[in-house]
PDB file of C-alpha atoms in Angstrom:
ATOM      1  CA  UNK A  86    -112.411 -36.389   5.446  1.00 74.00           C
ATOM      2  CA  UNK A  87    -113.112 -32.942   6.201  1.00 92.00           C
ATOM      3  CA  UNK A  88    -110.862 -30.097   5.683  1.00 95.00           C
ATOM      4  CA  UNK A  89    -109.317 -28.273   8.913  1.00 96.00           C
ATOM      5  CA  UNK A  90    -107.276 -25.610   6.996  1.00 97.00           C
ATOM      6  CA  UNK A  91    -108.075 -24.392   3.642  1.00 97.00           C
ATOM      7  CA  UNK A  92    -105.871 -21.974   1.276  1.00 97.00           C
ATOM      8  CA  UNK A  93    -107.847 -20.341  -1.443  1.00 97.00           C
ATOM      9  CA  UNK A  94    -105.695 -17.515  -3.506  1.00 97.00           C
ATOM     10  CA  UNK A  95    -102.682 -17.287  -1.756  1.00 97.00           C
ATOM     11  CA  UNK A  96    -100.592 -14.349  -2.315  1.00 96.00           C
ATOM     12  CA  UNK A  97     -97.125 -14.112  -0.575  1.00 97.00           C
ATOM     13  CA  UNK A  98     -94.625 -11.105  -1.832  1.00 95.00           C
ATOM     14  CA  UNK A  99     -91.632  -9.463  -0.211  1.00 94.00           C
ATOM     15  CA  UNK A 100     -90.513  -6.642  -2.123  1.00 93.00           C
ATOM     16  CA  UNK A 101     -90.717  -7.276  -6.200  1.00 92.00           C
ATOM     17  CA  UNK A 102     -89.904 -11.052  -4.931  1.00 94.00           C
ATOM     18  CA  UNK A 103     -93.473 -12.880  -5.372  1.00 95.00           C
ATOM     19  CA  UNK A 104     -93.132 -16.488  -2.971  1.00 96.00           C
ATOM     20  CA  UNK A 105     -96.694 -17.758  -3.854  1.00 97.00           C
ATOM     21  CA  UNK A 106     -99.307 -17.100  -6.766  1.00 96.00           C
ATOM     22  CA  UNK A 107    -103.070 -17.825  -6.290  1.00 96.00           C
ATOM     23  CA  UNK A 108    -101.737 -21.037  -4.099  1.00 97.00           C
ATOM     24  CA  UNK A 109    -104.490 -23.329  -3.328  1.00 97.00           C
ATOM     25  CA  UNK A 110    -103.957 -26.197  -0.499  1.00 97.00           C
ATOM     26  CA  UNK A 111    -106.263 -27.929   1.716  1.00 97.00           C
ATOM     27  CA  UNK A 112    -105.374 -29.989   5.314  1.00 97.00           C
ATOM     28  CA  UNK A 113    -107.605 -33.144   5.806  1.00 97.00           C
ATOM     29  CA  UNK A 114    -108.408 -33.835   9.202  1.00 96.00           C
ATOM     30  CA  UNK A 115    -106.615 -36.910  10.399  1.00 96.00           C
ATOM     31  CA  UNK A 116    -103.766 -37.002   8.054  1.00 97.00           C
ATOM     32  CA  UNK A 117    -100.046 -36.307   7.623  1.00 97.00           C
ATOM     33  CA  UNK A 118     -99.584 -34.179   4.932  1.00 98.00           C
ATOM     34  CA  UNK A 119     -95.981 -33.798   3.396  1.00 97.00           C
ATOM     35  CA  UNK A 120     -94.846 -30.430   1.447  1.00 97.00           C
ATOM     36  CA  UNK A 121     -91.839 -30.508  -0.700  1.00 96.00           C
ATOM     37  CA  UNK A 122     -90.846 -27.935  -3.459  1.00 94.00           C
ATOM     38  CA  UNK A 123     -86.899 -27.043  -4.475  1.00 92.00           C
ATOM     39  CA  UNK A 124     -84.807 -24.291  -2.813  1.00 89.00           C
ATOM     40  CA  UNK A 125     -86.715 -20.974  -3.007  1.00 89.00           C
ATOM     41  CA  UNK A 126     -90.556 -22.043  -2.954  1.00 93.00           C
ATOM     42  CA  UNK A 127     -91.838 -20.896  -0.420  1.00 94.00           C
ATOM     43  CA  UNK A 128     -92.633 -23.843   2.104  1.00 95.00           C
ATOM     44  CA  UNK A 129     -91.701 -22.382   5.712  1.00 92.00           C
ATOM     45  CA  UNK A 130     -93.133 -19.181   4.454  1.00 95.00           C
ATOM     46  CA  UNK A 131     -96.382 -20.906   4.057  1.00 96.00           C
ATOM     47  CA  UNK A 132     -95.925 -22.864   6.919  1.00 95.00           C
ATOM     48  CA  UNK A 133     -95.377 -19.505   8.771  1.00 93.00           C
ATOM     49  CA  UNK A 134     -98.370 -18.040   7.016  1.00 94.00           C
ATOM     50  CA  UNK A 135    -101.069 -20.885   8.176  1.00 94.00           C
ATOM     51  CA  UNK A 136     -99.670 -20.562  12.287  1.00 90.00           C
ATOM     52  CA  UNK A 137    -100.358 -16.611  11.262  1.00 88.00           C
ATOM     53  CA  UNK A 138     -96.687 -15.463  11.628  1.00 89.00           C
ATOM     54  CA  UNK A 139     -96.659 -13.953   7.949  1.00 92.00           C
ATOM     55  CA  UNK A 140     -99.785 -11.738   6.615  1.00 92.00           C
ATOM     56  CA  UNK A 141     -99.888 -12.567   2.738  1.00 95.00           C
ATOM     57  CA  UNK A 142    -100.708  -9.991   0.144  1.00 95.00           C
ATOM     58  CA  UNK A 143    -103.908 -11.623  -0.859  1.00 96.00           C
ATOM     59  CA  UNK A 144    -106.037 -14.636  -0.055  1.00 96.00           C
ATOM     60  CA  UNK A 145    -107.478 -16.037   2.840  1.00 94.00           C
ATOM     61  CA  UNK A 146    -106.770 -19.154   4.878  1.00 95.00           C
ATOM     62  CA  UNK A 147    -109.624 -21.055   6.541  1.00 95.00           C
ATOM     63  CA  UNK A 148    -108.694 -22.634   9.910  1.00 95.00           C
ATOM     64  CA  UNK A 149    -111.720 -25.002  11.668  1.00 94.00           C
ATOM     65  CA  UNK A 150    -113.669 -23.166   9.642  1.00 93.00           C
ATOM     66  CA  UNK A 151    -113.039 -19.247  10.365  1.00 94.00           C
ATOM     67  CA  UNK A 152    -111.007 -16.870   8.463  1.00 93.00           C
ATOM     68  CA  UNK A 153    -107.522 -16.191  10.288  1.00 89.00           C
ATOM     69  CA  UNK A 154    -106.503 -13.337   8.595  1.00 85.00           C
ATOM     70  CA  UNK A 155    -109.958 -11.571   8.776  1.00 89.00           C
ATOM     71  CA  UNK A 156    -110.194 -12.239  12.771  1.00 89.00           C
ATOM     72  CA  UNK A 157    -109.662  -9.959  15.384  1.00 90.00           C
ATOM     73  CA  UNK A 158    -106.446 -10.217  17.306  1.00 86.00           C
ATOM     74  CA  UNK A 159    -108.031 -11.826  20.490  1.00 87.00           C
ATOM     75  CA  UNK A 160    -110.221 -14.830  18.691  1.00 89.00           C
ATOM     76  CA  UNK A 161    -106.734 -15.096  16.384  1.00 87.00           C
ATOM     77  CA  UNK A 162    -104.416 -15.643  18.847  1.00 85.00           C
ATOM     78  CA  UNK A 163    -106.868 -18.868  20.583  1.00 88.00           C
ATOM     79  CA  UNK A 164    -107.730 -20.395  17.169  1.00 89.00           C
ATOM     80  CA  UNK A 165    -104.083 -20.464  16.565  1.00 85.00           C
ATOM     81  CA  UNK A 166    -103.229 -21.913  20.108  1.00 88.00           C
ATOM     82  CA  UNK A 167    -104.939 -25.253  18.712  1.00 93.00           C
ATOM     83  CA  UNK A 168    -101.820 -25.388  16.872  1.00 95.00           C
ATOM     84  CA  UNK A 169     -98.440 -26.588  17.793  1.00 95.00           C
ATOM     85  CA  UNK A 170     -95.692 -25.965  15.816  1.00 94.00           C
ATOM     86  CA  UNK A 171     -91.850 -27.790  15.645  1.00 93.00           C
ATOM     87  CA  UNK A 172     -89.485 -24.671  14.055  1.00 86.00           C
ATOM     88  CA  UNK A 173     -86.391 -26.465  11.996  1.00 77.00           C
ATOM     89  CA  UNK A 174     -84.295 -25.836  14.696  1.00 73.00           C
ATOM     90  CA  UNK A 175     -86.251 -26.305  17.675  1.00 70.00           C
ATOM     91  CA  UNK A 176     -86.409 -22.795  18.306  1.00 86.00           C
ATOM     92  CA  UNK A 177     -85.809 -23.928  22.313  1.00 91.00           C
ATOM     93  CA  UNK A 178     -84.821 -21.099  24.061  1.00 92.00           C
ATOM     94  CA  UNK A 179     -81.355 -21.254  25.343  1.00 92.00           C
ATOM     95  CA  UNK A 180     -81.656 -20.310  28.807  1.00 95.00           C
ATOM     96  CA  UNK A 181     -84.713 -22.487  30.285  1.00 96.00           C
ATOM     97  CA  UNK A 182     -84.418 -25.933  30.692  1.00 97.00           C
ATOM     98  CA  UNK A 183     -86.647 -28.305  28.658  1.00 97.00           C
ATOM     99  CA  UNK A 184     -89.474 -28.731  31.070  1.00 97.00           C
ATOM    100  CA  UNK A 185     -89.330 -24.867  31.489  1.00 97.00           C
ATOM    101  CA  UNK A 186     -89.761 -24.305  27.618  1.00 96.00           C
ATOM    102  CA  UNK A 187     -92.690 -26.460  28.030  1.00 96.00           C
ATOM    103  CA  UNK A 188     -94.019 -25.036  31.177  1.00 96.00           C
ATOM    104  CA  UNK A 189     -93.814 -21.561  29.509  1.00 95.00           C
ATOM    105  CA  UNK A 190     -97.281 -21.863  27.234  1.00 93.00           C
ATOM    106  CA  UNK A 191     -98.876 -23.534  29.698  1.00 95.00           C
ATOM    107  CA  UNK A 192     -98.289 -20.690  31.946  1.00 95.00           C
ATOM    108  CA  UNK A 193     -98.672 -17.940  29.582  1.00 91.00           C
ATOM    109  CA  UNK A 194    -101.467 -19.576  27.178  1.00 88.00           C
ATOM    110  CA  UNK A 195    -103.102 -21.738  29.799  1.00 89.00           C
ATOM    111  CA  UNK A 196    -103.258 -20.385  33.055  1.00 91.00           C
ATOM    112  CA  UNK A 197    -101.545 -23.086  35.115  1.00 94.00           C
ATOM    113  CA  UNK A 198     -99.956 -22.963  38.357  1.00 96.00           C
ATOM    114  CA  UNK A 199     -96.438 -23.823  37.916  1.00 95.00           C
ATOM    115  CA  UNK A 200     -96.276 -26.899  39.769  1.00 96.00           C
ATOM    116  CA  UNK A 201     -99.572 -28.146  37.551  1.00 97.00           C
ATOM    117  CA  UNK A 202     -97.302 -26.770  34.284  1.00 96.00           C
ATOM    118  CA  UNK A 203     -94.634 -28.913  35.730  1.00 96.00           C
ATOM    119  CA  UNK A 204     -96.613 -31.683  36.270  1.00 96.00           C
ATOM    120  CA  UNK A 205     -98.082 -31.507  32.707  1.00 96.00           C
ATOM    121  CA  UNK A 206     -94.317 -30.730  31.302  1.00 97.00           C
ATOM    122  CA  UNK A 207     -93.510 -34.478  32.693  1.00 97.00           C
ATOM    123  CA  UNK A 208     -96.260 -35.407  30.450  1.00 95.00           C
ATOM    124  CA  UNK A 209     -95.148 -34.125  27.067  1.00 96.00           C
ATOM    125  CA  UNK A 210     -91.635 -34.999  27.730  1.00 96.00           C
ATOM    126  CA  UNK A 211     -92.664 -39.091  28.191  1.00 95.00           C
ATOM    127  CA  UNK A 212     -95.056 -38.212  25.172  1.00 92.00           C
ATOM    128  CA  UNK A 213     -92.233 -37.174  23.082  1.00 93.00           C
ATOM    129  CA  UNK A 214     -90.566 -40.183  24.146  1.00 91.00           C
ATOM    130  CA  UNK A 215     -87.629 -38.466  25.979  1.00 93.00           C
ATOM    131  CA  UNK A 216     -86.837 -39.781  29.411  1.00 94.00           C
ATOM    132  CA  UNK A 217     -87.263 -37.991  32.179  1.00 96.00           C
ATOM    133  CA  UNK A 218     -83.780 -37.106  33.095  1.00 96.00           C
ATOM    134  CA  UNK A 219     -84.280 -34.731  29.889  1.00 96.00           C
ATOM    135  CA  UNK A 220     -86.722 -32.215  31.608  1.00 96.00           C
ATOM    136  CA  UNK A 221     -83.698 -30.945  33.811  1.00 97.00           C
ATOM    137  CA  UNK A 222     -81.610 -30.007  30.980  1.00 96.00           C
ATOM    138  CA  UNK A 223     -80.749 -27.395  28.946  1.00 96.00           C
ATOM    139  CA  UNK A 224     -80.690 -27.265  25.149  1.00 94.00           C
ATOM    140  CA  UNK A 225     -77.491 -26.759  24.570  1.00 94.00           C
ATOM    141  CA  UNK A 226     -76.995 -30.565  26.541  1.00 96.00           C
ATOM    142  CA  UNK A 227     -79.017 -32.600  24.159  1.00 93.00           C
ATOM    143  CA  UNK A 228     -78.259 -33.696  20.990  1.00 90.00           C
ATOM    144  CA  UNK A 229     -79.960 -32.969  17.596  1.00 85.00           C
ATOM    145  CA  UNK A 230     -82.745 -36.233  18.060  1.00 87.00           C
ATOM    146  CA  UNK A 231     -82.918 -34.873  21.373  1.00 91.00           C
ATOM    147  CA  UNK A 232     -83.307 -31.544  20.961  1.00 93.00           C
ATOM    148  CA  UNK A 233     -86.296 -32.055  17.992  1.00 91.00           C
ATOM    149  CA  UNK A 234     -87.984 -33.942  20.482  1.00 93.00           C
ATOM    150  CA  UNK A 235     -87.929 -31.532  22.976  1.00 95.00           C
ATOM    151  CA  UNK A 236     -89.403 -29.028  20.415  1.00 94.00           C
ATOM    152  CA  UNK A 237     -91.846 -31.621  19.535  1.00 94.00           C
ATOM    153  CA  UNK A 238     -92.671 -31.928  23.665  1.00 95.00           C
ATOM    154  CA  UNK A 239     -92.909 -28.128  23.562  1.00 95.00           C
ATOM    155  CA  UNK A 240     -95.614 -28.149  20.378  1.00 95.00           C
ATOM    156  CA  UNK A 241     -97.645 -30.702  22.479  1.00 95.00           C
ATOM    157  CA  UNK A 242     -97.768 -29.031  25.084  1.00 94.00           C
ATOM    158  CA  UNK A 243    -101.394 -26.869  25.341  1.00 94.00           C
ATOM    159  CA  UNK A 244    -103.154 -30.107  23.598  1.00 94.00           C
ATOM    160  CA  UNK A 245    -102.889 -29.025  19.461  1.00 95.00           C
ATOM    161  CA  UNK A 246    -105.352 -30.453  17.014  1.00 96.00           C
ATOM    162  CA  UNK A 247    -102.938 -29.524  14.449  1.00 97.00           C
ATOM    163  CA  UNK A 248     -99.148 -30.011  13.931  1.00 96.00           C
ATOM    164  CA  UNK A 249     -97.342 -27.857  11.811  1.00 97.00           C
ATOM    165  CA  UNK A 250     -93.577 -29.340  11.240  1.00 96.00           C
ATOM    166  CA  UNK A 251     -90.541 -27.650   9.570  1.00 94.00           C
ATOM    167  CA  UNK A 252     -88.129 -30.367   8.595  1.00 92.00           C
ATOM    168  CA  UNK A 253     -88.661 -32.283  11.561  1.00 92.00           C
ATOM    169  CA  UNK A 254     -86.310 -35.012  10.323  1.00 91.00           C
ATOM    170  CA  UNK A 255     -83.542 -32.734   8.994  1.00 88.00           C
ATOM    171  CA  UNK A 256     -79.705 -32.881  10.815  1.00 85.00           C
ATOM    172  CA  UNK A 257     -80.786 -36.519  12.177  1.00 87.00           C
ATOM    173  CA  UNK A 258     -78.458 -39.612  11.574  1.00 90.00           C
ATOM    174  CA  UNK A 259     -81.040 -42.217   9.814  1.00 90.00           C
ATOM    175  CA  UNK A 260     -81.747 -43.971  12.740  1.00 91.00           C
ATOM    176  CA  UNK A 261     -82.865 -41.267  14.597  1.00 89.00           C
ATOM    177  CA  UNK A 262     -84.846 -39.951  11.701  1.00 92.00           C
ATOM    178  CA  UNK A 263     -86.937 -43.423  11.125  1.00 93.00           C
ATOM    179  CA  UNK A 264     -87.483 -43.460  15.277  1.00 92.00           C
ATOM    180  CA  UNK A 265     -88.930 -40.084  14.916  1.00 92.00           C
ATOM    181  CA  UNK A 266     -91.198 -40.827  11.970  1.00 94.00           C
ATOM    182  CA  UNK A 267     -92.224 -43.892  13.840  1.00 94.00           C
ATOM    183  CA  UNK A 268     -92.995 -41.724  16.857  1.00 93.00           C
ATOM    184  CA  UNK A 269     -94.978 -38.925  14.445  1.00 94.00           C
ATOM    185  CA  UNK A 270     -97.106 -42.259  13.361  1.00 95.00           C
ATOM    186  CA  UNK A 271     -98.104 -43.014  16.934  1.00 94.00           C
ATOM    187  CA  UNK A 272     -99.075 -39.031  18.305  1.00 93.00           C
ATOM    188  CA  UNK A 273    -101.401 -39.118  15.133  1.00 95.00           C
ATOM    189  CA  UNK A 274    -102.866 -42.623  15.849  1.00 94.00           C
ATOM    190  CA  UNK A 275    -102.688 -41.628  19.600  1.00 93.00           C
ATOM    191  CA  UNK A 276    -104.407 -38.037  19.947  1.00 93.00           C
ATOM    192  CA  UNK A 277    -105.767 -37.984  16.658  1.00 94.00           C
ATOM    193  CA  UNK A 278    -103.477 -35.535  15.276  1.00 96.00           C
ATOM    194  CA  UNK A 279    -103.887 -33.562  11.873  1.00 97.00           C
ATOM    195  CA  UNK A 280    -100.058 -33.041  10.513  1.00 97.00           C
ATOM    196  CA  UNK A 281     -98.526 -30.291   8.126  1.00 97.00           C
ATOM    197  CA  UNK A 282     -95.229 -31.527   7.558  1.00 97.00           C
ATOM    198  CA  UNK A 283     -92.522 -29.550   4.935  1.00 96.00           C
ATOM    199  CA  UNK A 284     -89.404 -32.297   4.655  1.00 94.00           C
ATOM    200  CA  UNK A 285     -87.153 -32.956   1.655  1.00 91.00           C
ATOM    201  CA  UNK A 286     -86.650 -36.778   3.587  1.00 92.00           C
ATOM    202  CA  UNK A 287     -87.909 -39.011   1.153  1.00 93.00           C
ATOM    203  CA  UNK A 288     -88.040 -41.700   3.470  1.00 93.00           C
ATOM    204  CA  UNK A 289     -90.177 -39.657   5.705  1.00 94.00           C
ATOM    205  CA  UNK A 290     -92.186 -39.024   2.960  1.00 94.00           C
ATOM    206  CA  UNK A 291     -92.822 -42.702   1.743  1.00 94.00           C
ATOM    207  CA  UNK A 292     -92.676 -44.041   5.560  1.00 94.00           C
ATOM    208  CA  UNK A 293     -95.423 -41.345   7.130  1.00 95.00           C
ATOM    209  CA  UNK A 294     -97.272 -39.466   4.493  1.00 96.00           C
ATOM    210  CA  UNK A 295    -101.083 -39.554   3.793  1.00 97.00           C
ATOM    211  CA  UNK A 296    -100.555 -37.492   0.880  1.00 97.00           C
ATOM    212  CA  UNK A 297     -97.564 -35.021  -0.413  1.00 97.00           C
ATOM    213  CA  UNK A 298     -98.206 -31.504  -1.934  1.00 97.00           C
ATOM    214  CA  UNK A 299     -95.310 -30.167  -4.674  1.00 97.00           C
ATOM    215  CA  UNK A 300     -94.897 -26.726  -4.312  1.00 96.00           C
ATOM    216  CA  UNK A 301     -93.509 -25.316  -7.596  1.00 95.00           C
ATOM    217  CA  UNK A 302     -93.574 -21.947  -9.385  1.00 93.00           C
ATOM    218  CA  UNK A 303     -95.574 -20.057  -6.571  1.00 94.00           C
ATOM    219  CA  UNK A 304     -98.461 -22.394  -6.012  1.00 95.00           C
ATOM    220  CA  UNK A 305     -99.059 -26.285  -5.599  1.00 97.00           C
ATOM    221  CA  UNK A 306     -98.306 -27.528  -8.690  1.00 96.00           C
ATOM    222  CA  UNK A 307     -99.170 -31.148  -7.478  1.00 96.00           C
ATOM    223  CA  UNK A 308    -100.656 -33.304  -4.385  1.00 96.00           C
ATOM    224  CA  UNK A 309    -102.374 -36.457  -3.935  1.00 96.00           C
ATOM    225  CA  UNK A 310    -101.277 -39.495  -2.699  1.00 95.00           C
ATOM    226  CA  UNK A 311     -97.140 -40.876  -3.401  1.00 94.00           C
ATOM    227  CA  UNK A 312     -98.400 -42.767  -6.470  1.00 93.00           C
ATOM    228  CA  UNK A 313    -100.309 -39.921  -7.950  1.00 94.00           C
ATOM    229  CA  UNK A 314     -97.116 -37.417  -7.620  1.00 95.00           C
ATOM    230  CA  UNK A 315     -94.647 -40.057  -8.685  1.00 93.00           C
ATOM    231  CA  UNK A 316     -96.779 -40.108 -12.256  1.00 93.00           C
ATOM    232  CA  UNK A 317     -96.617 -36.812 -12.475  1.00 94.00           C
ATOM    233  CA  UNK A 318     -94.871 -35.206 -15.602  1.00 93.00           C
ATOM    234  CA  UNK A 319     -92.782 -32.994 -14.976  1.00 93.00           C
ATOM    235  CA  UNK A 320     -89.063 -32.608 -14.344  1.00 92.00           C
ATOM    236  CA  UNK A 321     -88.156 -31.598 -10.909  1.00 92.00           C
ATOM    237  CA  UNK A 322     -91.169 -34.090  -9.514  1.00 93.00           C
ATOM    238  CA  UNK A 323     -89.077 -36.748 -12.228  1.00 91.00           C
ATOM    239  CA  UNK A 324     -85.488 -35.677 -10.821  1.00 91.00           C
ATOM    240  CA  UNK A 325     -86.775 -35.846  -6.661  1.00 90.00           C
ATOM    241  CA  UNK A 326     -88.566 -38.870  -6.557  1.00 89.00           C
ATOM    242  CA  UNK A 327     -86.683 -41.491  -9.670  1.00 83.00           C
ATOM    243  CA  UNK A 328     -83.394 -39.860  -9.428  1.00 77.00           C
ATOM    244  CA  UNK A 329     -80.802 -42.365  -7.426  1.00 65.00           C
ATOM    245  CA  UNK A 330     -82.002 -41.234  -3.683  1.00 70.00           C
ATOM    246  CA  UNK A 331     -85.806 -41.493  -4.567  1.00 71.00           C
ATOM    247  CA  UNK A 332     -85.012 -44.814  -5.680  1.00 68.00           C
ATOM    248  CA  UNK A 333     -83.636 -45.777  -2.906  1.00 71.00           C
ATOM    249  CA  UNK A 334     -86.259 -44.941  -0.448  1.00 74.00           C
ATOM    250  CA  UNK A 335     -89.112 -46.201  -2.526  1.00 76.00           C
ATOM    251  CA  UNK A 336     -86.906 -49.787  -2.027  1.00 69.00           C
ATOM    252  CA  UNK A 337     -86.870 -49.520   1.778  1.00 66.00           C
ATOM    253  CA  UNK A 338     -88.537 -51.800   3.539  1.00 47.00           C
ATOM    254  CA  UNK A 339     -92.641 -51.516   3.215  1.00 53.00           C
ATOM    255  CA  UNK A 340     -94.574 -48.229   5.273  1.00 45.00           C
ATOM    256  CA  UNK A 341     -95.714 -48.880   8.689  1.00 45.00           C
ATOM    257  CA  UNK A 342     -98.197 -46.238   8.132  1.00 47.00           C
ATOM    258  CA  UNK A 343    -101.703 -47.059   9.446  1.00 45.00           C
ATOM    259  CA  UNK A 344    -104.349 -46.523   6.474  1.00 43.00           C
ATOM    260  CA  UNK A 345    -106.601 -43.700   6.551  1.00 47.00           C
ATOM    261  CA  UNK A 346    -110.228 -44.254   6.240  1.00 43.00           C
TER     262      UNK A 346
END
């Protein structure tokens, strides 16, 4: 598989505070790539960095192809509308209603008429496997599995190749959490989706991943496929995944995942 975003030298630094060090990290096209790391390495700054929401101090990432730092503003801003991206906390705004926070990039990025943006918002809201009722509400109406699929509805909506997800899973009860991953496995399979996923759900992780990248001591200390990582020596990979909790979820039921060719 061919990559569709490629980190070479990654340097992220705010004030004497260095994030990432010479971080290297490819995105295959096609799969669902999981980031972990502990408290304090860096991964919604990097996610932030590849949707081009943080300029890093050195580096260069490679999106399709083209350098997104090095590109003017105009051909930036419409390579990085073939992303959609799901903040932690939806990141809905408050005062439009669902199908309104979807209709707003369609209108703004796309160009529609508002009743075709309306028409389209329908669309991503079934997608996102909310009923329709949903599109006439307002955030503060839905609950948490509610409100990530909204968000999710919302990153759908101008037709992404790529997914970017921060803790997509994260606040949801676990039955919630294993519909959602179950949903993430069908958009992929569906639309042919490439996903960047940062989680600390291990049961995401074992249920949906292609392949997991550790992010430890400012660059990507590990990734390859659950297997490879598991092997890997070294203590906080040893504590995360074999500790009681990683355990547990590696004695769930088997992956639904569909294989990758």
């Amino acid at each position: 598989m061919s990559a569709v975003i490629e980190v070479r030298g990654l340097r992220n630094q705010f004030g004497r505070q260095v994030v990432h060090e010479a971080l290297e990290l490819n995105l295959l096209q096609g799969e669902i790539l999981g980031v972990v790391g502990g408290s304090g390495t860096g991964k919604s700054v990097l996610l932030r960095t590849l949707v081009g929401l943080n300029r890093p101090q050195a580096g260069s990432v490679r999106l399709f192809g083209q350098d997104l730092l090095a590109l003017p503003s105009g051909p930036r801003q419409a390579l990085a509308r073939r992303l959609g991206v799901l903040f932690q906390q939806g990141a809905l705004f408050s005062s439009l209603t669902v199908s309104e926070n979807i209709e707003l990039p369609l209108i703004e990025h796309a160009g529609l008429s508002r009743p075709d943006a309306r028409r389209l918002a329908a669309l991503k809201i079934a997608l996102a496997g909310l009923p329709a009722a949903a599109g006439a509400k307002y955030p503060s109406q839905l609950s948490g599995g509610m409100v990530k699929r909204a968000a999710l509805a919302r990153a759908l909506a101008l037709d992404p190749a790529i997914l970017l997800l921060d803790e997509p899973t994260a606040g949801l009860d676990p039955i919630s959490a294993a519909a959602f991953d179950q949903l993430l496995l069908t958009l992929r399979d569906a639309l042919g989706l490439t996903v960047f996923m940062v989680t600390h759900d291990l049961d995401t992780l074992h249920a949906i991943s292609d392949r997991i990248a550790v992010l430890a001591g400012g660059r990507v200390l590990v990734s390859g496929q659950l297997a490879e990582v598991v092997a890997t020596d070294d203590p906080w990979i040893r504590d995360y995944f074999q500790g009681p909790r990683g355990r547990a979820a590696a004695g769930a039921q088997p992956s639904t995942r569909t294989p990758q060719p």
